[in-house]
Amino acid sequence: MADVFTTRTLDIPTGSAETVHDLTAACAEFLDQTAHGRDGLLNVFVPHATAGVAVMETGAGSDDDLLSALHDLLPADDRWRHRHGSPGHGRDHVLPALVPPHATLPVIAGHLELGTWQSVVLVDTNKDNVNRQVRLSFLG
């Protein structure tokens, strides 16, 4: 049985532009304060209907490549039935079906076990919501 379950909510200002926001350092800091060298799981959850969490390489153009691919898959035009907010906002409500609002990641000896080039990111294409919350939960 797990010894600890701890949750913290981060407030992330994403601004009014589409963004891929790196959460890796915030996840590491949370684990430094809560995991105390234990093995376990880190759950990253975005409690929003128009944002997601991904594990991917950041930098070297990957962030922009993801946003470009999402534009190709989910164009910001008037095809969407969900029609409040900015033009094309309905696509933002489809995003979590492609980029889920959560990720559960291994923690070994208190450290996030990611691959060499992997980062944990918040993916937000909703220009109408300039602030996001991300819930980090450690079970270990």
PDB file of N, CA, C and O in Angstrom, residues 85-133:
ATOM      1  N   GLY A  85     -17.047  31.676 -28.174  1.00  0.00           N
ATOM      2  CA  GLY A  85     -15.647  32.091 -28.089  1.00  0.00           C
ATOM      3  C   GLY A  85     -15.094  32.556 -29.428  1.00  0.00           C
ATOM      4  O   GLY A  85     -15.834  32.951 -30.321  1.00  0.00           O
ATOM      5  N   SER A  86     -13.787  32.498 -29.553  1.00  0.00           N
ATOM      6  CA  SER A  86     -13.100  32.926 -30.775  1.00  0.00           C
ATOM      7  C   SER A  86     -13.521  32.072 -31.959  1.00  0.00           C
ATOM      8  O   SER A  86     -13.928  30.919 -31.779  1.00  0.00           O
ATOM      9  N   PRO A  87     -13.398  32.601 -33.175  1.00  0.00           N
ATOM     10  CA  PRO A  87     -13.685  31.780 -34.355  1.00  0.00           C
ATOM     11  C   PRO A  87     -12.840  30.495 -34.348  1.00  0.00           C
ATOM     12  O   PRO A  87     -11.637  30.543 -34.101  1.00  0.00           O
ATOM     13  N   GLY A  88     -13.499  29.376 -34.587  1.00  0.00           N
ATOM     14  CA  GLY A  88     -12.804  28.092 -34.587  1.00  0.00           C
ATOM     15  C   GLY A  88     -12.575  27.482 -33.222  1.00  0.00           C
ATOM     16  O   GLY A  88     -11.927  26.440 -33.096  1.00  0.00           O
ATOM     17  N   HIS A  89     -13.113  28.108 -32.177  1.00  0.00           N
ATOM     18  CA  HIS A  89     -12.885  27.624 -30.800  1.00  0.00           C
ATOM     19  C   HIS A  89     -13.396  26.195 -30.584  1.00  0.00           C
ATOM     20  O   HIS A  89     -12.892  25.480 -29.722  1.00  0.00           O
ATOM     21  N   GLY A  90     -14.358  25.764 -31.383  1.00  0.00           N
ATOM     22  CA  GLY A  90     -14.858  24.394 -31.240  1.00  0.00           C
ATOM     23  C   GLY A  90     -13.760  23.364 -31.340  1.00  0.00           C
ATOM     24  O   GLY A  90     -13.805  22.312 -30.696  1.00  0.00           O
ATOM     25  N   ARG A  91     -12.724  23.639 -32.131  1.00  0.00           N
ATOM     26  CA  ARG A  91     -11.611  22.692 -32.262  1.00  0.00           C
ATOM     27  C   ARG A  91     -10.894  22.481 -30.933  1.00  0.00           C
ATOM     28  O   ARG A  91     -10.372  21.406 -30.662  1.00  0.00           O
ATOM     29  N   ASP A  92     -10.864  23.531 -30.096  1.00  0.00           N
ATOM     30  CA  ASP A  92     -10.191  23.417 -28.802  1.00  0.00           C
ATOM     31  C   ASP A  92     -10.863  22.370 -27.919  1.00  0.00           C
ATOM     32  O   ASP A  92     -10.211  21.747 -27.082  1.00  0.00           O
ATOM     33  N   HIS A  93     -12.170  22.181 -28.119  1.00  0.00           N
ATOM     34  CA  HIS A  93     -12.905  21.192 -27.334  1.00  0.00           C
ATOM     35  C   HIS A  93     -12.682  19.767 -27.839  1.00  0.00           C
ATOM     36  O   HIS A  93     -12.987  18.810 -27.139  1.00  0.00           O
ATOM     37  N   VAL A  94     -12.140  19.635 -29.039  1.00  0.00           N
ATOM     38  CA  VAL A  94     -11.803  18.317 -29.595  1.00  0.00           C
ATOM     39  C   VAL A  94     -10.367  17.936 -29.217  1.00  0.00           C
ATOM     40  O   VAL A  94     -10.028  16.752 -29.144  1.00  0.00           O
ATOM     41  N   LEU A  95      -9.536  18.923 -28.948  1.00  0.00           N
ATOM     42  CA  LEU A  95      -8.123  18.686 -28.626  1.00  0.00           C
ATOM     43  C   LEU A  95      -7.894  17.588 -27.590  1.00  0.00           C
ATOM     44  O   LEU A  95      -7.046  16.709 -27.802  1.00  0.00           O
ATOM     45  N   PRO A  96      -8.621  17.556 -26.448  1.00  0.00           N
ATOM     46  CA  PRO A  96      -8.323  16.531 -25.438  1.00  0.00           C
ATOM     47  C   PRO A  96      -8.561  15.088 -25.899  1.00  0.00           C
ATOM     48  O   PRO A  96      -8.080  14.156 -25.272  1.00  0.00           O
ATOM     49  N   ALA A  97      -9.286  14.909 -27.014  1.00  0.00           N
ATOM     50  CA  ALA A  97      -9.434  13.555 -27.559  1.00  0.00           C
ATOM     51  C   ALA A  97      -8.139  13.107 -28.248  1.00  0.00           C
ATOM     52  O   ALA A  97      -7.887  11.906 -28.369  1.00  0.00           O
ATOM     53  N   LEU A  98      -7.316  14.068 -28.675  1.00  0.00           N
ATOM     54  CA  LEU A  98      -6.049  13.759 -29.347  1.00  0.00           C
ATOM     55  C   LEU A  98      -4.849  13.930 -28.415  1.00  0.00           C
ATOM     56  O   LEU A  98      -3.874  13.188 -28.504  1.00  0.00           O
ATOM     57  N   VAL A  99      -4.894  14.935 -27.565  1.00  0.00           N
ATOM     58  CA  VAL A  99      -3.867  15.181 -26.553  1.00  0.00           C
ATOM     59  C   VAL A  99      -4.601  15.112 -25.214  1.00  0.00           C
ATOM     60  O   VAL A  99      -5.233  16.076 -24.798  1.00  0.00           O
ATOM     61  N   PRO A 100      -4.555  13.958 -24.548  1.00  0.00           N
ATOM     62  CA  PRO A 100      -5.383  13.762 -23.351  1.00  0.00           C
ATOM     63  C   PRO A 100      -5.046  14.755 -22.238  1.00  0.00           C
ATOM     64  O   PRO A 100      -3.937  15.274 -22.184  1.00  0.00           O
ATOM     65  N   PRO A 101      -5.994  14.982 -21.340  1.00  0.00           N
ATOM     66  CA  PRO A 101      -5.779  15.948 -20.268  1.00  0.00           C
ATOM     67  C   PRO A 101      -4.978  15.386 -19.088  1.00  0.00           C
ATOM     68  O   PRO A 101      -4.967  15.982 -18.012  1.00  0.00           O
ATOM     69  N   HIS A 102      -4.288  14.273 -19.300  1.00  0.00           N
ATOM     70  CA  HIS A 102      -3.556  13.656 -18.190  1.00  0.00           C
ATOM     71  C   HIS A 102      -2.393  12.809 -18.690  1.00  0.00           C
ATOM     72  O   HIS A 102      -2.368  12.385 -19.849  1.00  0.00           O
ATOM     73  N   ALA A 103      -1.445  12.575 -17.804  1.00  0.00           N
ATOM     74  CA  ALA A 103      -0.356  11.628 -18.036  1.00  0.00           C
ATOM     75  C   ALA A 103       0.046  11.070 -16.682  1.00  0.00           C
ATOM     76  O   ALA A 103       0.087  11.801 -15.682  1.00  0.00           O
ATOM     77  N   THR A 104       0.324   9.783 -16.633  1.00  0.00           N
ATOM     78  CA  THR A 104       0.832   9.149 -15.420  1.00  0.00           C
ATOM     79  C   THR A 104       2.228   8.642 -15.726  1.00  0.00           C
ATOM     80  O   THR A 104       2.425   7.888 -16.687  1.00  0.00           O
ATOM     81  N   LEU A 105       3.189   9.062 -14.905  1.00  0.00           N
ATOM     82  CA  LEU A 105       4.602   8.856 -15.202  1.00  0.00           C
ATOM     83  C   LEU A 105       5.315   8.173 -14.037  1.00  0.00           C
ATOM     84  O   LEU A 105       4.986   8.423 -12.873  1.00  0.00           O
ATOM     85  N   PRO A 106       6.317   7.331 -14.334  1.00  0.00           N
ATOM     86  CA  PRO A 106       7.045   6.640 -13.266  1.00  0.00           C
ATOM     87  C   PRO A 106       7.997   7.570 -12.512  1.00  0.00           C
ATOM     88  O   PRO A 106       8.630   8.449 -13.107  1.00  0.00           O
ATOM     89  N   VAL A 107       8.065   7.340 -11.214  1.00  0.00           N
ATOM     90  CA  VAL A 107       9.006   8.043 -10.346  1.00  0.00           C
ATOM     91  C   VAL A 107       9.869   6.969  -9.692  1.00  0.00           C
ATOM     92  O   VAL A 107       9.352   6.042  -9.058  1.00  0.00           O
ATOM     93  N   ILE A 108      11.182   7.070  -9.860  1.00  0.00           N
ATOM     94  CA  ILE A 108      12.123   6.107  -9.288  1.00  0.00           C
ATOM     95  C   ILE A 108      13.071   6.868  -8.361  1.00  0.00           C
ATOM     96  O   ILE A 108      13.695   7.850  -8.772  1.00  0.00           O
ATOM     97  N   ALA A 109      13.142   6.426  -7.131  1.00  0.00           N
ATOM     98  CA  ALA A 109      13.998   7.055  -6.122  1.00  0.00           C
ATOM     99  C   ALA A 109      13.761   8.562  -6.046  1.00  0.00           C
ATOM    100  O   ALA A 109      14.690   9.348  -5.882  1.00  0.00           O
ATOM    101  N   GLY A 110      12.500   8.961  -6.185  1.00  0.00           N
ATOM    102  CA  GLY A 110      12.131  10.356  -6.037  1.00  0.00           C
ATOM    103  C   GLY A 110      12.290  11.210  -7.277  1.00  0.00           C
ATOM    104  O   GLY A 110      12.024  12.404  -7.238  1.00  0.00           O
ATOM    105  N   HIS A 111      12.723  10.595  -8.390  1.00  0.00           N
ATOM    106  CA  HIS A 111      12.972  11.366  -9.611  1.00  0.00           C
ATOM    107  C   HIS A 111      12.083  10.894 -10.746  1.00  0.00           C
ATOM    108  O   HIS A 111      11.865   9.685 -10.921  1.00  0.00           O
ATOM    109  N   LEU A 112      11.610  11.834 -11.530  1.00  0.00           N
ATOM    110  CA  LEU A 112      10.808  11.534 -12.699  1.00  0.00           C
ATOM    111  C   LEU A 112      11.654  10.763 -13.701  1.00  0.00           C
ATOM    112  O   LEU A 112      12.749  11.187 -14.047  1.00  0.00           O
ATOM    113  N   GLU A 113      11.162   9.618 -14.131  1.00  0.00           N
ATOM    114  CA  GLU A 113      11.901   8.764 -15.061  1.00  0.00           C
ATOM    115  C   GLU A 113      11.428   9.010 -16.487  1.00  0.00           C
ATOM    116  O   GLU A 113      10.542   8.331 -16.995  1.00  0.00           O
ATOM    117  N   LEU A 114      12.020   9.993 -17.121  1.00  0.00           N
ATOM    118  CA  LEU A 114      11.725  10.291 -18.512  1.00  0.00           C
ATOM    119  C   LEU A 114      12.902   9.854 -19.369  1.00  0.00           C
ATOM    120  O   LEU A 114      14.028   9.727 -18.881  1.00  0.00           O
ATOM    121  N   GLY A 115      12.637   9.666 -20.654  1.00  0.00           N
ATOM    122  CA  GLY A 115      13.712   9.368 -21.586  1.00  0.00           C
ATOM    123  C   GLY A 115      14.580  10.601 -21.797  1.00  0.00           C
ATOM    124  O   GLY A 115      14.221  11.722 -21.416  1.00  0.00           O
ATOM    125  N   THR A 116      15.710  10.402 -22.442  1.00  0.00           N
ATOM    126  CA  THR A 116      16.705  11.453 -22.621  1.00  0.00           C
ATOM    127  C   THR A 116      16.118  12.749 -23.162  1.00  0.00           C
ATOM    128  O   THR A 116      16.422  13.828 -22.681  1.00  0.00           O
ATOM    129  N   TRP A 117      15.257  12.677 -24.151  1.00  0.00           N
ATOM    130  CA  TRP A 117      14.748  13.887 -24.796  1.00  0.00           C
ATOM    131  C   TRP A 117      13.307  14.202 -24.417  1.00  0.00           C
ATOM    132  O   TRP A 117      12.713  15.113 -24.982  1.00  0.00           O
ATOM    133  N   GLN A 118      12.753  13.486 -23.471  1.00  0.00           N
ATOM    134  CA  GLN A 118      11.343  13.674 -23.127  1.00  0.00           C
ATOM    135  C   GLN A 118      11.136  14.779 -22.095  1.00  0.00           C
ATOM    136  O   GLN A 118      11.917  14.918 -21.154  1.00  0.00           O
ATOM    137  N   SER A 119      10.070  15.527 -22.311  1.00  0.00           N
ATOM    138  CA  SER A 119       9.609  16.542 -21.366  1.00  0.00           C
ATOM    139  C   SER A 119       8.105  16.375 -21.191  1.00  0.00           C
ATOM    140  O   SER A 119       7.429  15.803 -22.048  1.00  0.00           O
ATOM    141  N   VAL A 120       7.598  16.887 -20.085  1.00  0.00           N
ATOM    142  CA  VAL A 120       6.157  16.895 -19.823  1.00  0.00           C
ATOM    143  C   VAL A 120       5.668  18.295 -20.177  1.00  0.00           C
ATOM    144  O   VAL A 120       6.221  19.286 -19.684  1.00  0.00           O
ATOM    145  N   VAL A 121       4.646  18.372 -21.048  1.00  0.00           N
ATOM    146  CA  VAL A 121       4.189  19.679 -21.511  1.00  0.00           C
ATOM    147  C   VAL A 121       2.676  19.819 -21.401  1.00  0.00           C
ATOM    148  O   VAL A 121       1.931  18.848 -21.520  1.00  0.00           O
ATOM    149  N   LEU A 122       2.253  21.053 -21.182  1.00  0.00           N
ATOM    150  CA  LEU A 122       0.864  21.465 -21.282  1.00  0.00           C
ATOM    151  C   LEU A 122       0.654  21.947 -22.705  1.00  0.00           C
ATOM    152  O   LEU A 122       1.431  22.779 -23.199  1.00  0.00           O
ATOM    153  N   VAL A 123      -0.365  21.419 -23.373  1.00  0.00           N
ATOM    154  CA  VAL A 123      -0.691  21.839 -24.734  1.00  0.00           C
ATOM    155  C   VAL A 123      -1.995  22.620 -24.659  1.00  0.00           C
ATOM    156  O   VAL A 123      -3.020  22.089 -24.230  1.00  0.00           O
ATOM    157  N   ASP A 124      -1.932  23.893 -25.062  1.00  0.00           N
ATOM    158  CA  ASP A 124      -3.090  24.773 -24.945  1.00  0.00           C
ATOM    159  C   ASP A 124      -3.267  25.537 -26.249  1.00  0.00           C
ATOM    160  O   ASP A 124      -2.454  26.381 -26.596  1.00  0.00           O
ATOM    161  N   THR A 125      -4.337  25.230 -26.976  1.00  0.00           N
ATOM    162  CA  THR A 125      -4.651  25.946 -28.221  1.00  0.00           C
ATOM    163  C   THR A 125      -5.770  26.961 -28.032  1.00  0.00           C
ATOM    164  O   THR A 125      -6.130  27.647 -28.972  1.00  0.00           O
ATOM    165  N   ASN A 126      -6.296  27.057 -26.824  1.00  0.00           N
ATOM    166  CA  ASN A 126      -7.428  27.936 -26.540  1.00  0.00           C
ATOM    167  C   ASN A 126      -6.928  29.341 -26.232  1.00  0.00           C
ATOM    168  O   ASN A 126      -6.450  29.621 -25.138  1.00  0.00           O
ATOM    169  N   LYS A 127      -7.090  30.238 -27.186  1.00  0.00           N
ATOM    170  CA  LYS A 127      -6.637  31.621 -27.014  1.00  0.00           C
ATOM    171  C   LYS A 127      -7.526  32.416 -26.071  1.00  0.00           C
ATOM    172  O   LYS A 127      -7.155  33.490 -25.618  1.00  0.00           O
ATOM    173  N   ASP A 128      -8.721  31.891 -25.775  1.00  0.00           N
ATOM    174  CA  ASP A 128      -9.669  32.615 -24.925  1.00  0.00           C
ATOM    175  C   ASP A 128      -9.397  32.431 -23.438  1.00  0.00           C
ATOM    176  O   ASP A 128      -9.905  33.201 -22.620  1.00  0.00           O
ATOM    177  N   ASN A 129      -8.665  31.404 -23.067  1.00  0.00           N
ATOM    178  CA  ASN A 129      -8.396  31.119 -21.661  1.00  0.00           C
ATOM    179  C   ASN A 129      -6.917  31.373 -21.405  1.00  0.00           C
ATOM    180  O   ASN A 129      -6.075  30.560 -21.777  1.00  0.00           O
ATOM    181  N   VAL A 130      -6.584  32.486 -20.773  1.00  0.00           N
ATOM    182  CA  VAL A 130      -5.184  32.893 -20.637  1.00  0.00           C
ATOM    183  C   VAL A 130      -4.489  32.323 -19.406  1.00  0.00           C
ATOM    184  O   VAL A 130      -3.286  32.504 -19.238  1.00  0.00           O
ATOM    185  N   ASN A 131      -5.240  31.653 -18.546  1.00  0.00           N
ATOM    186  CA  ASN A 131      -4.667  31.033 -17.348  1.00  0.00           C
ATOM    187  C   ASN A 131      -5.161  29.604 -17.246  1.00  0.00           C
ATOM    188  O   ASN A 131      -6.334  29.321 -17.462  1.00  0.00           O
ATOM    189  N   ARG A 132      -4.253  28.709 -16.887  1.00  0.00           N
ATOM    190  CA  ARG A 132      -4.584  27.284 -16.734  1.00  0.00           C
ATOM    191  C   ARG A 132      -4.136  26.795 -15.372  1.00  0.00           C
ATOM    192  O   ARG A 132      -3.239  27.357 -14.744  1.00  0.00           O
ATOM    193  N   GLN A 133      -4.765  25.718 -14.955  1.00  0.00           N
ATOM    194  CA  GLN A 133      -4.308  25.012 -13.755  1.00  0.00           C
ATOM    195  C   GLN A 133      -3.829  23.632 -14.184  1.00  0.00           C
ATOM    196  O   GLN A 133      -4.361  23.028 -15.111  1.00  0.00           O
TER     197      GLN A 133
END
